[in-house]
């Protein structure tokens, strides 16, 4: 099986680019952030606000991914929560729970099994470093803070989620900091990752650049 790992900070364009490339390459696109978001949503819906309770609630949580018309859907305890997990509140909670080691190990097998059974393009924070250390190609996608906040703000408005630009910027700064500084599986490029900065590129240019990088480095 072939696996492509795409890591990087929030708003770097990982999911938009990976989704497009999965269509061109005919691989399955796995958005691992959606898994952490589903756990975050569970904590919000059940008013769980400390790590200890979060860990003990894991036994009641079932998260799974399904591919309907080639589109990833995430199910939390049997319910499709694919849209519900996109709010800024869930983003922040996903980042918070993602620092808990038990949450990471809870989601680990699910991610690895997807890559054992399918050719995948998988995006996240620790795919090249921890989840798929033997991925065929590892890309670390980044862009300036302002550009990432602008893109995320536009995405949210397009999804009909009301928000302020300043709030989106503040959340991204906090998530960058927390995701990069946590003790376990922090956001960082793998030693053998190719770093691509998309600040100055349009979406189409970024897709072409990442596609060519994959093609040129597929081993
Ligand atoms: O990619 P995203 O914005 O949907 O991810 C939401 C949060 O989940 C992110 O702030 C950190 C966490 N996450 C993670 O720790 N590891 C991953 N592989 C993917 C996401």
mmCIF file of C-alpha atoms and ligand atoms in Angstrom:
data_model
loop_
_atom_site.group_PDB
_atom_site.id
_atom_site.type_symbol
_atom_site.label_atom_id
_atom_site.label_comp_id
_atom_site.label_asym_id
_atom_site.label_seq_id
_atom_site.Cartn_x
_atom_site.Cartn_y
_atom_site.Cartn_z
ATOM 1 C CA UNK A 1 0.000 0.000 0.000
ATOM 2 C CA UNK A 2 1.106 3.560 -0.660
ATOM 3 C CA UNK A 3 0.761 6.261 1.954
ATOM 4 C CA UNK A 4 1.295 9.980 1.676
ATOM 5 C CA UNK A 5 1.559 11.954 4.927
ATOM 6 C CA UNK A 6 0.613 15.616 4.958
ATOM 7 C CA UNK A 7 1.217 17.460 8.210
ATOM 8 C CA UNK A 8 1.153 21.108 9.125
ATOM 9 C CA UNK A 9 -0.528 23.789 11.215
ATOM 10 C CA UNK A 10 -4.199 24.797 11.094
ATOM 11 C CA UNK A 11 -5.225 26.614 7.924
ATOM 12 C CA UNK A 12 -2.187 25.607 5.847
ATOM 13 C CA UNK A 13 -4.544 24.127 3.237
ATOM 14 C CA UNK A 14 -3.849 20.477 4.088
ATOM 15 C CA UNK A 15 -7.400 19.177 3.826
ATOM 16 C CA UNK A 16 -8.391 21.119 0.695
ATOM 17 C CA UNK A 17 -5.222 20.084 -1.095
ATOM 18 C CA UNK A 18 -5.231 16.490 0.143
ATOM 19 C CA UNK A 19 -8.876 16.045 -0.839
ATOM 20 C CA UNK A 20 -8.185 17.227 -4.399
ATOM 21 C CA UNK A 21 -5.083 15.077 -4.693
ATOM 22 C CA UNK A 22 -6.910 11.998 -3.468
ATOM 23 C CA UNK A 23 -9.224 12.356 -6.480
ATOM 24 C CA UNK A 24 -6.308 12.707 -8.889
ATOM 25 C CA UNK A 25 -4.309 9.847 -7.360
ATOM 26 C CA UNK A 26 -7.351 7.655 -6.607
ATOM 27 C CA UNK A 27 -6.242 7.230 -2.992
ATOM 28 C CA UNK A 28 -8.472 7.502 0.042
ATOM 29 C CA UNK A 29 -8.231 10.830 1.824
ATOM 30 C CA UNK A 30 -8.109 10.493 5.606
ATOM 31 C CA UNK A 31 -8.593 13.670 7.618
ATOM 32 C CA UNK A 32 -7.284 12.680 11.059
ATOM 33 C CA UNK A 33 -8.176 16.053 12.596
ATOM 34 C CA UNK A 34 -11.823 14.966 12.218
ATOM 35 C CA UNK A 35 -11.175 12.132 14.691
ATOM 36 C CA UNK A 36 -9.830 14.502 17.359
ATOM 37 C CA UNK A 37 -12.712 16.853 16.594
ATOM 38 C CA UNK A 38 -15.234 14.035 17.159
ATOM 39 C CA UNK A 39 -13.696 13.354 20.581
ATOM 40 C CA UNK A 40 -13.741 17.105 21.302
ATOM 41 C CA UNK A 41 -17.424 17.261 20.365
ATOM 42 C CA UNK A 42 -18.207 14.381 22.723
ATOM 43 C CA UNK A 43 -16.527 16.274 25.591
ATOM 44 C CA UNK A 44 -18.503 19.446 24.822
ATOM 45 C CA UNK A 45 -21.829 17.634 24.486
ATOM 46 C CA UNK A 46 -21.242 15.770 27.761
ATOM 47 C CA UNK A 47 -19.845 18.747 29.702
ATOM 48 C CA UNK A 48 -16.544 17.001 30.323
ATOM 49 C CA UNK A 49 -13.922 19.558 31.174
ATOM 50 C CA UNK A 50 -10.980 17.821 32.770
ATOM 51 C CA UNK A 51 -8.465 15.305 31.484
ATOM 52 C CA UNK A 52 -9.273 12.615 34.036
ATOM 53 C CA UNK A 53 -12.975 12.531 33.149
ATOM 54 C CA UNK A 54 -12.063 12.739 29.471
ATOM 55 C CA UNK A 55 -9.904 9.623 29.778
ATOM 56 C CA UNK A 56 -12.530 7.651 31.691
ATOM 57 C CA UNK A 57 -15.193 8.602 29.137
ATOM 58 C CA UNK A 58 -13.210 7.046 26.282
ATOM 59 C CA UNK A 59 -14.729 3.636 27.045
ATOM 60 C CA UNK A 60 -18.131 5.075 26.061
ATOM 61 C CA UNK A 61 -16.922 6.591 22.809
ATOM 62 C CA UNK A 62 -16.990 4.969 19.414
ATOM 63 C CA UNK A 63 -15.493 6.909 16.536
ATOM 64 C CA UNK A 64 -15.376 5.579 13.020
ATOM 65 C CA UNK A 65 -14.846 6.785 9.503
ATOM 66 C CA UNK A 66 -16.938 5.874 6.509
ATOM 67 C CA UNK A 67 -16.487 6.814 2.906
ATOM 68 C CA UNK A 68 -19.746 7.754 1.245
ATOM 69 C CA UNK A 69 -19.361 8.682 -2.446
ATOM 70 C CA UNK A 70 -15.607 8.776 -1.738
ATOM 71 C CA UNK A 71 -16.199 11.511 0.839
ATOM 72 C CA UNK A 72 -15.025 10.924 4.422
ATOM 73 C CA UNK A 73 -17.782 10.994 7.022
ATOM 74 C CA UNK A 74 -17.005 10.787 10.711
ATOM 75 C CA UNK A 75 -19.366 8.970 13.043
ATOM 76 C CA UNK A 76 -19.468 9.499 16.786
ATOM 77 C CA UNK A 77 -21.352 6.758 18.656
ATOM 78 C CA UNK A 78 -23.187 5.898 15.442
ATOM 79 C CA UNK A 79 -24.156 9.480 14.501
ATOM 80 C CA UNK A 80 -22.779 11.346 11.495
ATOM 81 C CA UNK A 81 -21.114 14.427 13.036
ATOM 82 C CA UNK A 82 -19.158 15.480 9.930
ATOM 83 C CA UNK A 83 -20.656 18.994 9.852
ATOM 84 C CA UNK A 84 -21.058 19.513 13.592
ATOM 85 C CA UNK A 85 -17.311 19.144 14.220
ATOM 86 C CA UNK A 86 -16.347 22.182 12.121
ATOM 87 C CA UNK A 87 -17.131 24.962 14.597
ATOM 88 C CA UNK A 88 -14.390 27.092 16.242
ATOM 89 C CA UNK A 89 -15.473 25.742 19.650
ATOM 90 C CA UNK A 90 -14.866 22.156 18.525
ATOM 91 C CA UNK A 91 -11.498 23.146 16.966
ATOM 92 C CA UNK A 92 -10.266 24.407 20.315
ATOM 93 C CA UNK A 93 -11.559 21.375 22.216
ATOM 94 C CA UNK A 94 -10.016 19.006 19.633
ATOM 95 C CA UNK A 95 -6.648 20.657 20.190
ATOM 96 C CA UNK A 96 -7.091 20.377 23.968
ATOM 97 C CA UNK A 97 -8.003 16.670 23.978
ATOM 98 C CA UNK A 98 -5.302 15.882 21.428
ATOM 99 C CA UNK A 99 -2.666 16.576 24.100
ATOM 100 C CA UNK A 100 -3.976 13.681 26.241
ATOM 101 C CA UNK A 101 -1.846 10.559 25.597
ATOM 102 C CA UNK A 102 -4.794 8.167 26.103
ATOM 103 C CA UNK A 103 -6.795 10.020 23.454
ATOM 104 C CA UNK A 104 -3.933 9.717 20.981
ATOM 105 C CA UNK A 105 -3.534 5.985 21.595
ATOM 106 C CA UNK A 106 -7.319 5.537 21.386
ATOM 107 C CA UNK A 107 -7.205 6.863 17.785
ATOM 108 C CA UNK A 108 -3.879 5.357 16.767
ATOM 109 C CA UNK A 109 -4.976 1.912 15.481
ATOM 110 C CA UNK A 110 -7.866 3.347 13.537
ATOM 111 C CA UNK A 111 -5.468 5.601 11.615
ATOM 112 C CA UNK A 112 -2.845 2.920 11.040
ATOM 113 C CA UNK A 113 -5.447 0.390 9.882
ATOM 114 C CA UNK A 114 -6.770 2.800 7.270
ATOM 115 C CA UNK A 115 -3.270 2.930 5.799
ATOM 116 C CA UNK A 116 -2.767 -0.839 5.998
ATOM 117 C CA UNK A 117 -5.915 -1.484 3.995
ATOM 118 C CA UNK A 118 -5.884 1.367 1.456
ATOM 119 C CA UNK A 119 -3.624 3.655 -0.498
ATOM 120 C CA UNK A 120 -4.041 6.823 1.543
ATOM 121 C CA UNK A 121 -3.290 10.457 1.619
ATOM 122 C CA UNK A 122 -3.587 11.256 5.306
ATOM 123 C CA UNK A 123 -3.401 14.671 6.903
ATOM 124 C CA UNK A 124 -2.814 15.731 10.489
ATOM 125 C CA UNK A 125 -0.062 16.878 12.814
ATOM 126 C CA UNK A 126 1.925 13.699 13.561
ATOM 127 C CA UNK A 127 1.308 11.507 10.517
ATOM 128 C CA UNK A 128 4.884 11.583 9.205
ATOM 129 C CA UNK A 129 6.442 11.499 12.671
ATOM 130 C CA UNK A 130 4.293 8.986 14.583
ATOM 131 C CA UNK A 131 1.322 7.434 12.779
ATOM 132 C CA UNK A 132 2.978 6.547 9.450
ATOM 133 C CA UNK A 133 6.738 6.871 9.991
ATOM 134 C CA UNK A 134 7.275 4.764 6.845
ATOM 135 C CA UNK A 135 5.006 6.838 4.601
ATOM 136 C CA UNK A 136 6.195 6.866 0.981
ATOM 137 C CA UNK A 137 6.170 10.659 0.832
ATOM 138 C CA UNK A 138 5.978 13.104 3.739
ATOM 139 C CA UNK A 139 4.997 16.694 3.198
ATOM 140 C CA UNK A 140 4.877 19.461 5.769
ATOM 141 C CA UNK A 141 2.571 22.160 4.511
ATOM 142 C CA UNK A 142 2.744 25.607 5.973
ATOM 143 C CA UNK A 143 1.874 29.267 5.272
ATOM 144 C CA UNK A 144 2.147 32.582 7.114
ATOM 145 C CA UNK A 145 -0.054 33.029 10.158
ATOM 146 C CA UNK A 146 -2.135 35.797 8.527
ATOM 147 C CA UNK A 147 -2.683 33.826 5.357
ATOM 148 C CA UNK A 148 -3.796 30.771 7.301
ATOM 149 C CA UNK A 149 -6.206 32.827 9.414
ATOM 150 C CA UNK A 150 -7.652 34.479 6.270
ATOM 151 C CA UNK A 151 -8.203 31.105 4.609
ATOM 152 C CA UNK A 152 -9.787 29.571 7.690
ATOM 153 C CA UNK A 153 -12.040 32.639 8.146
ATOM 154 C CA UNK A 154 -13.215 32.367 4.527
ATOM 155 C CA UNK A 155 -13.837 28.578 4.909
ATOM 156 C CA UNK A 156 -15.946 29.107 8.018
ATOM 157 C CA UNK A 157 -18.044 31.847 6.394
ATOM 158 C CA UNK A 158 -18.579 29.620 3.360
ATOM 159 C CA UNK A 159 -19.826 26.871 5.659
ATOM 160 C CA UNK A 160 -22.286 29.359 7.167
ATOM 161 C CA UNK A 161 -20.471 29.465 10.516
ATOM 162 C CA UNK A 162 -20.556 33.005 11.949
ATOM 163 C CA UNK A 163 -17.227 34.271 13.291
ATOM 164 C CA UNK A 164 -14.920 37.290 13.499
ATOM 165 C CA UNK A 165 -11.548 37.361 11.745
ATOM 166 C CA UNK A 166 -9.821 38.392 15.003
ATOM 167 C CA UNK A 167 -11.336 35.413 16.810
ATOM 168 C CA UNK A 168 -10.135 33.012 14.079
ATOM 169 C CA UNK A 169 -6.641 34.539 14.201
ATOM 170 C CA UNK A 170 -6.521 34.264 17.997
ATOM 171 C CA UNK A 171 -7.670 30.625 17.921
ATOM 172 C CA UNK A 172 -5.048 29.713 15.321
ATOM 173 C CA UNK A 173 -2.266 31.334 17.361
ATOM 174 C CA UNK A 174 -3.361 29.386 20.438
ATOM 175 C CA UNK A 175 -3.724 26.080 18.557
ATOM 176 C CA UNK A 176 -0.324 26.507 16.838
ATOM 177 C CA UNK A 177 1.255 27.063 20.203
ATOM 178 C CA UNK A 178 -0.529 24.204 21.991
ATOM 179 C CA UNK A 179 -0.176 21.693 19.125
ATOM 180 C CA UNK A 180 3.542 22.481 18.728
ATOM 181 C CA UNK A 181 4.426 22.455 22.411
ATOM 182 C CA UNK A 182 2.544 19.455 23.727
ATOM 183 C CA UNK A 183 4.718 16.672 25.109
ATOM 184 C CA UNK A 184 3.287 13.874 22.987
ATOM 185 C CA UNK A 185 3.398 13.805 19.176
ATOM 186 C CA UNK A 186 3.811 17.580 18.773
ATOM 187 C CA UNK A 187 3.274 19.321 15.475
ATOM 188 C CA UNK A 188 6.650 19.279 13.729
ATOM 189 C CA UNK A 189 8.056 18.189 10.371
ATOM 190 C CA UNK A 190 9.476 14.661 10.206
ATOM 191 C CA UNK A 191 13.230 14.674 9.520
ATOM 192 C CA UNK A 192 12.538 13.381 6.022
ATOM 193 C CA UNK A 193 9.550 15.637 5.280
ATOM 194 C CA UNK A 194 9.535 18.039 2.354
ATOM 195 C CA UNK A 195 8.486 21.478 3.561
ATOM 196 C CA UNK A 196 6.172 23.459 1.301
ATOM 197 C CA UNK A 197 5.156 27.035 2.105
ATOM 198 C CA UNK A 198 1.946 27.986 0.255
ATOM 199 C CA UNK A 199 1.728 31.629 1.409
ATOM 200 C CA UNK A 200 2.346 33.035 -2.051
ATOM 201 C CA UNK A 201 0.496 30.384 -4.042
ATOM 202 C CA UNK A 202 -3.092 30.131 -5.205
ATOM 203 C CA UNK A 203 -4.980 26.956 -4.412
ATOM 204 C CA UNK A 204 -4.430 25.619 -7.923
ATOM 205 C CA UNK A 205 -0.690 26.385 -7.776
ATOM 206 C CA UNK A 206 -0.442 24.717 -4.360
ATOM 207 C CA UNK A 207 -2.245 21.590 -5.603
ATOM 208 C CA UNK A 208 0.061 21.347 -8.630
ATOM 209 C CA UNK A 209 3.145 21.888 -6.503
ATOM 210 C CA UNK A 210 2.194 19.237 -3.959
ATOM 211 C CA UNK A 211 1.164 16.792 -6.704
ATOM 212 C CA UNK A 212 4.492 17.212 -8.515
ATOM 213 C CA UNK A 213 6.360 16.845 -5.235
ATOM 214 C CA UNK A 214 4.538 13.574 -4.561
ATOM 215 C CA UNK A 215 5.172 12.261 -8.060
ATOM 216 C CA UNK A 216 8.853 13.184 -7.932
ATOM 217 C CA UNK A 217 9.406 11.615 -4.536
ATOM 218 C CA UNK A 218 7.253 8.507 -4.623
ATOM 219 C CA UNK A 219 9.553 5.650 -3.745
HETATM 220 O O1 LIG B 1 -6.605 19.397 11.344
HETATM 221 P P1 LIG B 1 -7.655 19.966 12.303
HETATM 222 O O2 LIG B 1 -7.610 21.461 12.424
HETATM 223 O O3 LIG B 1 -9.022 19.476 11.963
HETATM 224 O O4 LIG B 1 -7.274 19.345 13.737
HETATM 225 C C1 LIG B 1 -7.957 19.668 14.929
HETATM 226 C C2 LIG B 1 -7.027 19.465 16.126
HETATM 227 O O5 LIG B 1 -6.768 18.071 16.274
HETATM 228 C C3 LIG B 1 -5.657 20.120 15.998
HETATM 229 O O6 LIG B 1 -5.632 21.425 16.549
HETATM 230 C C4 LIG B 1 -4.738 19.184 16.743
HETATM 231 C C5 LIG B 1 -5.419 17.856 16.690
HETATM 232 N N1 LIG B 1 -4.779 16.906 15.761
HETATM 233 C C6 LIG B 1 -3.707 16.187 16.235
HETATM 234 O O7 LIG B 1 -3.274 16.419 17.361
HETATM 235 N N2 LIG B 1 -3.121 15.239 15.464
HETATM 236 C C7 LIG B 1 -3.564 14.992 14.224
HETATM 237 N N3 LIG B 1 -2.990 14.036 13.508
HETATM 238 C C8 LIG B 1 -4.655 15.743 13.704
HETATM 239 C C9 LIG B 1 -5.229 16.715 14.494
#
